Amino acid sequence: QKEVEQNSGPLSVPEGAIASLNCTYSDRGSQSFFWYRQYSGKSPELIMSIYSNGDKEDGRFTAQLNKASQYVSLLIRDSQPSDSATYLCAVNLNSGGYQKVTFGTGTKLQVIP
Amino acid sequence: DGGITQSPKYLFRKEGQNVTLSCEQNLNHDAMYWYRQDPGQGLRLIYYSQIVNDFQKGDIAEGYSVSREKKESFPLTVTSAQKNPTAFYLCASSIQGQGFYEQYFGPGTRLTVT
């Protein structure tokens, strides 16, 4: 089982719709969860962090965390063509006494005008 | 401006040559990281460092070396022992401690070895 799993997509949504991106993780001891956006050829950009169960909203973005189900999601409301990118889920894991962040392989989102 | 710089943006080398990628940050972050990204794949951790003069191997450290002599700098050397060095290399930094590990990335260096 991969430590952090995401559907690779592509996920296609029409402009103005809600895009829902999902991620599962294997380590129950994980404390920190992140969503990054990566445009083609560019480096990842942090868009959301979430540390406790429930929802966290920032503008059009909402991150949802369910530690019991080991599940974290990202909702993008009113999707725009500029949201078309690959979205990486990242989770901190305890590795031999050191904390490190492990990334999923990403979900490619396509917003259709 | 605070941030992370990587240089150069593009790098071309012949097979058998060692090459060093630069990473500098002025965010006063304690931890720094090197990742490799191949087309269609996620980020794979090469090395990370949580404090000066200390670093740990990541998942794919073979063929790479690092140093951390200054808090601001974490250069990565790709040696001739790395079998498939062509990739997009990303440096990141973060604050350490208390469960908060938000990592911020530099712009990356795209290395091509022929």
PDB file of C-alpha atoms in Angstrom:
ATOM      1  CA  GLN A   1       0.000   0.000   0.000  1.00  0.00           C
ATOM      2  CA  LYS A   2       1.340   3.419  -0.941  1.00  0.00           C
ATOM      3  CA  GLU A   3       1.827   5.856   1.914  1.00  0.00           C
ATOM      4  CA  VAL A   4      -0.179   8.579   0.170  1.00  0.00           C
ATOM      5  CA  GLU A   5      -2.606   7.701  -2.631  1.00  0.00           C
ATOM      6  CA  GLN A   6      -4.356   9.887  -5.154  1.00  0.00           C
ATOM      7  CA  ASN A   7      -6.279   9.179  -8.326  1.00  0.00           C
ATOM      8  CA  SER A   8      -4.070  10.390 -11.176  1.00  0.00           C
ATOM      9  CA  GLY A   9      -6.996  11.655 -13.241  1.00  0.00           C
ATOM     10  CA  PRO A  10      -7.431  13.609 -15.320  1.00  0.00           C
ATOM     11  CA  LEU A  11     -10.458  14.994 -13.537  1.00  0.00           C
ATOM     12  CA  SER A  12     -12.441  17.150 -15.949  1.00  0.00           C
ATOM     13  CA  VAL A  13     -14.986  19.654 -14.662  1.00  0.00           C
ATOM     14  CA  PRO A  14     -16.840  22.472 -16.444  1.00  0.00           C
ATOM     15  CA  GLU A  15     -16.041  26.063 -15.577  1.00  0.00           C
ATOM     16  CA  GLY A  16     -18.026  27.193 -12.542  1.00  0.00           C
ATOM     17  CA  ALA A  17     -18.475  23.685 -11.135  1.00  0.00           C
ATOM     18  CA  ILE A  18     -17.047  22.234  -7.912  1.00  0.00           C
ATOM     19  CA  ALA A  19     -13.916  20.121  -8.316  1.00  0.00           C
ATOM     20  CA  SER A  20     -13.393  17.447  -5.656  1.00  0.00           C
ATOM     21  CA  LEU A  21      -9.929  15.976  -5.179  1.00  0.00           C
ATOM     22  CA  ASN A  22      -9.301  13.079  -2.838  1.00  0.00           C
ATOM     23  CA  CYS A  23      -6.354  11.574  -1.008  1.00  0.00           C
ATOM     24  CA  THR A  24      -5.873   8.666   1.405  1.00  0.00           C
ATOM     25  CA  TYR A  25      -2.886   7.993   3.642  1.00  0.00           C
ATOM     26  CA  SER A  26      -1.593   4.970   5.519  1.00  0.00           C
ATOM     27  CA  ASP A  27       0.071   6.293   8.702  1.00  0.00           C
ATOM     28  CA  ARG A  28      -2.461   6.892  11.490  1.00  0.00           C
ATOM     29  CA  GLY A  29       0.124   8.952  13.354  1.00  0.00           C
ATOM     30  CA  SER A  30       0.218  11.641  10.659  1.00  0.00           C
ATOM     31  CA  GLN A  31      -0.364  15.123  12.033  1.00  0.00           C
ATOM     32  CA  SER A  32      -0.096  17.516   9.118  1.00  0.00           C
ATOM     33  CA  PHE A  33      -1.761  17.479   5.710  1.00  0.00           C
ATOM     34  CA  PHE A  34      -1.114  19.710   2.734  1.00  0.00           C
ATOM     35  CA  TRP A  35      -2.400  20.449  -0.733  1.00  0.00           C
ATOM     36  CA  TYR A  36      -0.069  21.795  -3.402  1.00  0.00           C
ATOM     37  CA  ARG A  37      -0.873  23.048  -6.879  1.00  0.00           C
ATOM     38  CA  GLN A  38       1.663  22.429  -9.635  1.00  0.00           C
ATOM     39  CA  TYR A  39       1.351  23.983 -13.052  1.00  0.00           C
ATOM     40  CA  SER A  40       3.061  22.175 -15.907  1.00  0.00           C
ATOM     41  CA  GLY A  41       6.812  22.801 -15.854  1.00  0.00           C
ATOM     42  CA  LYS A  42       6.653  24.743 -12.576  1.00  0.00           C
ATOM     43  CA  SER A  43       7.379  23.934  -8.943  1.00  0.00           C
ATOM     44  CA  PRO A  44       4.626  23.046  -6.424  1.00  0.00           C
ATOM     45  CA  GLU A  45       2.863  25.884  -4.641  1.00  0.00           C
ATOM     46  CA  LEU A  46       1.315  25.366  -1.202  1.00  0.00           C
ATOM     47  CA  ILE A  47      -2.390  26.244  -1.253  1.00  0.00           C
ATOM     48  CA  MET A  48      -3.819  24.647   1.897  1.00  0.00           C
ATOM     49  CA  SER A  49      -2.664  23.132   5.183  1.00  0.00           C
ATOM     50  CA  ILE A  50      -4.931  21.296   7.605  1.00  0.00           C
ATOM     51  CA  TYR A  51      -4.071  19.861  10.995  1.00  0.00           C
ATOM     52  CA  SER A  52      -7.338  18.872  12.698  1.00  0.00           C
ATOM     53  CA  ASN A  53     -10.490  17.001  11.724  1.00  0.00           C
ATOM     54  CA  GLY A  54     -13.135  18.946   9.878  1.00  0.00           C
ATOM     55  CA  ASP A  55     -13.176  21.609   7.212  1.00  0.00           C
ATOM     56  CA  LYS A  56     -10.878  24.540   6.570  1.00  0.00           C
ATOM     57  CA  GLU A  57     -11.891  27.176   4.065  1.00  0.00           C
ATOM     58  CA  ASP A  58      -9.727  29.698   2.242  1.00  0.00           C
ATOM     59  CA  GLY A  59     -11.452  31.590  -0.529  1.00  0.00           C
ATOM     60  CA  ARG A  60     -12.668  29.131  -3.167  1.00  0.00           C
ATOM     61  CA  PHE A  61     -10.717  26.275  -1.563  1.00  0.00           C
ATOM     62  CA  THR A  62     -11.923  23.984   1.218  1.00  0.00           C
ATOM     63  CA  ALA A  63      -9.767  21.240   2.714  1.00  0.00           C
ATOM     64  CA  GLN A  64     -11.503  18.417   4.581  1.00  0.00           C
ATOM     65  CA  LEU A  65      -9.787  16.022   6.968  1.00  0.00           C
ATOM     66  CA  ASN A  66     -11.123  12.785   8.441  1.00  0.00           C
ATOM     67  CA  LYS A  67      -8.409  11.112  10.510  1.00  0.00           C
ATOM     68  CA  ALA A  68     -10.587   8.118  11.420  1.00  0.00           C
ATOM     69  CA  SER A  69     -10.970   7.284   7.732  1.00  0.00           C
ATOM     70  CA  GLN A  70      -7.423   8.457   6.903  1.00  0.00           C
ATOM     71  CA  TYR A  71      -8.835  10.671   4.214  1.00  0.00           C
ATOM     72  CA  VAL A  72      -8.186  14.240   3.149  1.00  0.00           C
ATOM     73  CA  SER A  73      -9.881  16.105   0.324  1.00  0.00           C
ATOM     74  CA  LEU A  74      -9.768  19.444  -1.463  1.00  0.00           C
ATOM     75  CA  LEU A  75     -12.828  21.153  -2.883  1.00  0.00           C
ATOM     76  CA  ILE A  76     -12.476  23.959  -5.393  1.00  0.00           C
ATOM     77  CA  ARG A  77     -15.651  25.976  -5.823  1.00  0.00           C
ATOM     78  CA  ASP A  78     -16.454  27.999  -8.953  1.00  0.00           C
ATOM     79  CA  SER A  79     -13.646  26.265 -10.836  1.00  0.00           C
ATOM     80  CA  GLN A  80     -11.779  28.438 -13.338  1.00  0.00           C
ATOM     81  CA  PRO A  81      -9.622  27.446 -16.325  1.00  0.00           C
ATOM     82  CA  SER A  82      -6.674  28.874 -14.358  1.00  0.00           C
ATOM     83  CA  ASP A  83      -7.233  26.116 -11.781  1.00  0.00           C
ATOM     84  CA  SER A  84      -6.164  23.546 -14.389  1.00  0.00           C
ATOM     85  CA  ALA A  85      -3.058  21.981 -12.851  1.00  0.00           C
ATOM     86  CA  THR A  86      -1.867  18.917 -10.989  1.00  0.00           C
ATOM     87  CA  TYR A  87      -2.811  18.876  -7.306  1.00  0.00           C
ATOM     88  CA  LEU A  88      -0.463  17.106  -4.932  1.00  0.00           C
ATOM     89  CA  CYS A  89      -1.534  15.782  -1.547  1.00  0.00           C
ATOM     90  CA  ALA A  90       1.211  15.655   1.086  1.00  0.00           C
ATOM     91  CA  VAL A  91       1.263  14.110   4.543  1.00  0.00           C
ATOM     92  CA  ASN A  92       3.861  14.213   7.295  1.00  0.00           C
ATOM     93  CA  LEU A  93       5.057  10.803   8.461  1.00  0.00           C
ATOM     94  CA  ASN A  94       7.364   9.736  11.260  1.00  0.00           C
ATOM     95  CA  SER A  95      10.319   8.008   9.626  1.00  0.00           C
ATOM     96  CA  GLY A  96      12.802   6.483  12.059  1.00  0.00           C
ATOM     97  CA  GLY A  97      12.316   9.271  14.564  1.00  0.00           C
ATOM     98  CA  TYR A  98      12.471  12.002  11.957  1.00  0.00           C
ATOM     99  CA  GLN A  99       9.454  13.805  10.597  1.00  0.00           C
ATOM    100  CA  LYS A 100       9.248  13.943   6.839  1.00  0.00           C
ATOM    101  CA  VAL A 101       6.590  14.866   4.338  1.00  0.00           C
ATOM    102  CA  THR A 102       5.498  12.323   1.734  1.00  0.00           C
ATOM    103  CA  PHE A 103       3.758  13.368  -1.464  1.00  0.00           C
ATOM    104  CA  GLY A 104       1.149  11.600  -3.513  1.00  0.00           C
ATOM    105  CA  THR A 105       1.624  11.339  -7.260  1.00  0.00           C
ATOM    106  CA  GLY A 106      -0.971  14.035  -7.879  1.00  0.00           C
ATOM    107  CA  THR A 107      -4.352  14.426  -9.566  1.00  0.00           C
ATOM    108  CA  LYS A 108      -4.488  16.327 -12.833  1.00  0.00           C
ATOM    109  CA  LEU A 109      -7.446  18.724 -12.964  1.00  0.00           C
ATOM    110  CA  GLN A 110      -8.803  20.090 -16.220  1.00  0.00           C
ATOM    111  CA  VAL A 111     -11.369  22.885 -16.059  1.00  0.00           C
ATOM    112  CA  ILE A 112     -13.252  23.101 -19.323  1.00  0.00           C
ATOM    113  CA  PRO A 113     -14.359  26.644 -20.397  1.00  0.00           C
TER     114      PRO A 113
ATOM    115  CA  ASP B   1      11.992  39.449  -0.923  1.00  0.00           C
ATOM    116  CA  GLY B   2      11.990  36.251   1.134  1.00  0.00           C
ATOM    117  CA  GLY B   3      12.163  33.006  -0.747  1.00  0.00           C
ATOM    118  CA  ILE B   4      14.075  30.072  -2.093  1.00  0.00           C
ATOM    119  CA  THR B   5      16.377  30.357  -5.072  1.00  0.00           C
ATOM    120  CA  GLN B   6      17.751  27.553  -7.178  1.00  0.00           C
ATOM    121  CA  SER B   7      20.323  27.896  -9.854  1.00  0.00           C
ATOM    122  CA  PRO B   8      20.682  27.337 -12.659  1.00  0.00           C
ATOM    123  CA  LYS B   9      17.173  26.887 -14.079  1.00  0.00           C
ATOM    124  CA  TYR B  10      18.446  24.542 -16.818  1.00  0.00           C
ATOM    125  CA  LEU B  11      21.616  22.482 -16.678  1.00  0.00           C
ATOM    126  CA  PHE B  12      23.161  20.242 -19.302  1.00  0.00           C
ATOM    127  CA  ARG B  13      25.963  17.798 -18.590  1.00  0.00           C
ATOM    128  CA  LYS B  14      27.748  14.934 -20.206  1.00  0.00           C
ATOM    129  CA  GLU B  15      27.460  11.466 -18.731  1.00  0.00           C
ATOM    130  CA  GLY B  16      30.188  10.740 -16.202  1.00  0.00           C
ATOM    131  CA  GLN B  17      30.448  14.295 -14.874  1.00  0.00           C
ATOM    132  CA  ASN B  18      29.493  15.335 -11.371  1.00  0.00           C
ATOM    133  CA  VAL B  19      27.258  18.392 -11.136  1.00  0.00           C
ATOM    134  CA  THR B  20      26.223  20.554  -8.165  1.00  0.00           C
ATOM    135  CA  LEU B  21      22.814  22.195  -7.907  1.00  0.00           C
ATOM    136  CA  SER B  22      22.492  25.280  -5.768  1.00  0.00           C
ATOM    137  CA  CYS B  23      19.721  25.985  -3.244  1.00  0.00           C
ATOM    138  CA  GLU B  24      19.590  29.098  -1.051  1.00  0.00           C
ATOM    139  CA  GLN B  25      16.813  30.325   1.261  1.00  0.00           C
ATOM    140  CA  ASN B  26      16.392  33.534   3.248  1.00  0.00           C
ATOM    141  CA  LEU B  27      13.238  32.453   5.098  1.00  0.00           C
ATOM    142  CA  ASN B  28      15.202  31.535   8.237  1.00  0.00           C
ATOM    143  CA  HIS B  29      13.854  27.993   7.941  1.00  0.00           C
ATOM    144  CA  ASP B  30      15.630  25.236   9.836  1.00  0.00           C
ATOM    145  CA  ALA B  31      14.834  22.350   7.515  1.00  0.00           C
ATOM    146  CA  MET B  32      15.710  21.939   3.862  1.00  0.00           C
ATOM    147  CA  TYR B  33      14.900  19.189   1.379  1.00  0.00           C
ATOM    148  CA  TRP B  34      15.813  17.926  -2.063  1.00  0.00           C
ATOM    149  CA  TYR B  35      13.297  16.146  -4.267  1.00  0.00           C
ATOM    150  CA  ARG B  36      13.424  14.669  -7.693  1.00  0.00           C
ATOM    151  CA  GLN B  37      10.449  14.651 -10.058  1.00  0.00           C
ATOM    152  CA  ASP B  38      10.262  12.579 -13.217  1.00  0.00           C
ATOM    153  CA  PRO B  39       7.593  13.058 -15.911  1.00  0.00           C
ATOM    154  CA  GLY B  40       4.197  11.842 -14.728  1.00  0.00           C
ATOM    155  CA  GLN B  41       5.533  10.919 -11.299  1.00  0.00           C
ATOM    156  CA  GLY B  42       5.308  12.371  -7.841  1.00  0.00           C
ATOM    157  CA  LEU B  43       8.067  13.930  -5.782  1.00  0.00           C
ATOM    158  CA  ARG B  44      10.688  11.559  -4.430  1.00  0.00           C
ATOM    159  CA  LEU B  45      12.808  12.634  -1.469  1.00  0.00           C
ATOM    160  CA  ILE B  46      16.569  12.517  -2.030  1.00  0.00           C
ATOM    161  CA  TYR B  47      17.997  14.089   1.151  1.00  0.00           C
ATOM    162  CA  TYR B  48      16.792  16.316   3.931  1.00  0.00           C
ATOM    163  CA  SER B  49      18.394  18.331   6.685  1.00  0.00           C
ATOM    164  CA  GLN B  50      16.738  19.549   9.870  1.00  0.00           C
ATOM    165  CA  ILE B  51      19.691  21.470  11.285  1.00  0.00           C
ATOM    166  CA  VAL B  52      23.081  22.713  10.150  1.00  0.00           C
ATOM    167  CA  ASN B  53      25.768  20.020   9.794  1.00  0.00           C
ATOM    168  CA  ASP B  54      23.199  17.227   9.905  1.00  0.00           C
ATOM    169  CA  PHE B  55      21.291  15.506   7.091  1.00  0.00           C
ATOM    170  CA  GLN B  56      19.485  12.245   6.432  1.00  0.00           C
ATOM    171  CA  LYS B  57      19.021  10.099   3.370  1.00  0.00           C
ATOM    172  CA  GLY B  58      15.624  10.091   1.784  1.00  0.00           C
ATOM    173  CA  ASP B  59      14.089   7.385  -0.350  1.00  0.00           C
ATOM    174  CA  ILE B  60      16.463   7.654  -3.325  1.00  0.00           C
ATOM    175  CA  ALA B  61      19.808   8.923  -1.985  1.00  0.00           C
ATOM    176  CA  GLU B  62      22.062   6.627  -4.020  1.00  0.00           C
ATOM    177  CA  GLY B  63      24.250   8.597  -6.428  1.00  0.00           C
ATOM    178  CA  TYR B  64      23.655  11.906  -4.660  1.00  0.00           C
ATOM    179  CA  SER B  65      25.464  13.840  -1.940  1.00  0.00           C
ATOM    180  CA  VAL B  66      24.670  16.980   0.065  1.00  0.00           C
ATOM    181  CA  SER B  67      26.192  19.330   2.601  1.00  0.00           C
ATOM    182  CA  ARG B  68      24.654  21.739   5.111  1.00  0.00           C
ATOM    183  CA  GLU B  69      27.385  24.064   6.311  1.00  0.00           C
ATOM    184  CA  LYS B  70      25.111  27.098   6.567  1.00  0.00           C
ATOM    185  CA  LYS B  71      21.459  27.407   7.517  1.00  0.00           C
ATOM    186  CA  GLU B  72      20.716  29.212   4.268  1.00  0.00           C
ATOM    187  CA  SER B  73      22.347  26.776   1.873  1.00  0.00           C
ATOM    188  CA  PHE B  74      21.820  23.109   0.954  1.00  0.00           C
ATOM    189  CA  PRO B  75      23.649  22.205  -2.275  1.00  0.00           C
ATOM    190  CA  LEU B  76      23.039  18.874  -3.995  1.00  0.00           C
ATOM    191  CA  THR B  77      25.713  17.052  -5.980  1.00  0.00           C
ATOM    192  CA  VAL B  78      24.586  14.582  -8.600  1.00  0.00           C
ATOM    193  CA  THR B  79      27.464  12.175  -9.018  1.00  0.00           C
ATOM    194  CA  SER B  80      28.395   9.979 -11.956  1.00  0.00           C
ATOM    195  CA  ALA B  81      27.116   7.031  -9.896  1.00  0.00           C
ATOM    196  CA  GLN B  82      23.518   8.181 -10.372  1.00  0.00           C
ATOM    197  CA  LYS B  83      22.243   5.966 -13.169  1.00  0.00           C
ATOM    198  CA  ASN B  84      19.372   8.147 -14.427  1.00  0.00           C
ATOM    199  CA  PRO B  85      20.164  11.734 -13.437  1.00  0.00           C
ATOM    200  CA  THR B  86      17.976  13.507 -15.992  1.00  0.00           C
ATOM    201  CA  ALA B  87      15.067  14.945 -14.010  1.00  0.00           C
ATOM    202  CA  PHE B  88      13.486  18.048 -12.486  1.00  0.00           C
ATOM    203  CA  TYR B  89      15.152  18.781  -9.128  1.00  0.00           C
ATOM    204  CA  LEU B  90      13.265  20.701  -6.472  1.00  0.00           C
ATOM    205  CA  CYS B  91      14.584  22.219  -3.281  1.00  0.00           C
ATOM    206  CA  ALA B  92      12.255  23.059  -0.405  1.00  0.00           C
ATOM    207  CA  SER B  93      12.470  24.464   3.093  1.00  0.00           C
ATOM    208  CA  SER B  94      10.246  24.481   6.168  1.00  0.00           C
ATOM    209  CA  ILE B  95       9.963  25.492   9.797  1.00  0.00           C
ATOM    210  CA  GLN B  96      10.463  22.535  12.095  1.00  0.00           C
ATOM    211  CA  GLY B  97       8.591  21.458  15.170  1.00  0.00           C
ATOM    212  CA  GLN B  98       5.194  21.038  16.791  1.00  0.00           C
ATOM    213  CA  GLY B  99       3.693  19.188  13.857  1.00  0.00           C
ATOM    214  CA  PHE B 100       3.915  22.064  11.424  1.00  0.00           C
ATOM    215  CA  TYR B 101       5.877  21.115   8.339  1.00  0.00           C
ATOM    216  CA  GLU B 102       4.707  23.398   5.575  1.00  0.00           C
ATOM    217  CA  GLN B 103       7.265  23.161   2.840  1.00  0.00           C
ATOM    218  CA  TYR B 104       7.944  25.924   0.368  1.00  0.00           C
ATOM    219  CA  PHE B 105       9.586  25.158  -2.928  1.00  0.00           C
ATOM    220  CA  GLY B 106      12.140  26.886  -5.072  1.00  0.00           C
ATOM    221  CA  PRO B 107      11.603  27.203  -8.838  1.00  0.00           C
ATOM    222  CA  GLY B 108      13.542  24.011  -9.600  1.00  0.00           C
ATOM    223  CA  THR B 109      16.488  23.009 -11.774  1.00  0.00           C
ATOM    224  CA  ARG B 110      15.907  20.915 -14.846  1.00  0.00           C
ATOM    225  CA  LEU B 111      18.970  18.690 -15.363  1.00  0.00           C
ATOM    226  CA  THR B 112      19.646  16.925 -18.636  1.00  0.00           C
ATOM    227  CA  VAL B 113      22.503  14.438 -18.886  1.00  0.00           C
ATOM    228  CA  THR B 114      23.484  13.060 -22.288  1.00  0.00           C
TER     229      THR B 114
END
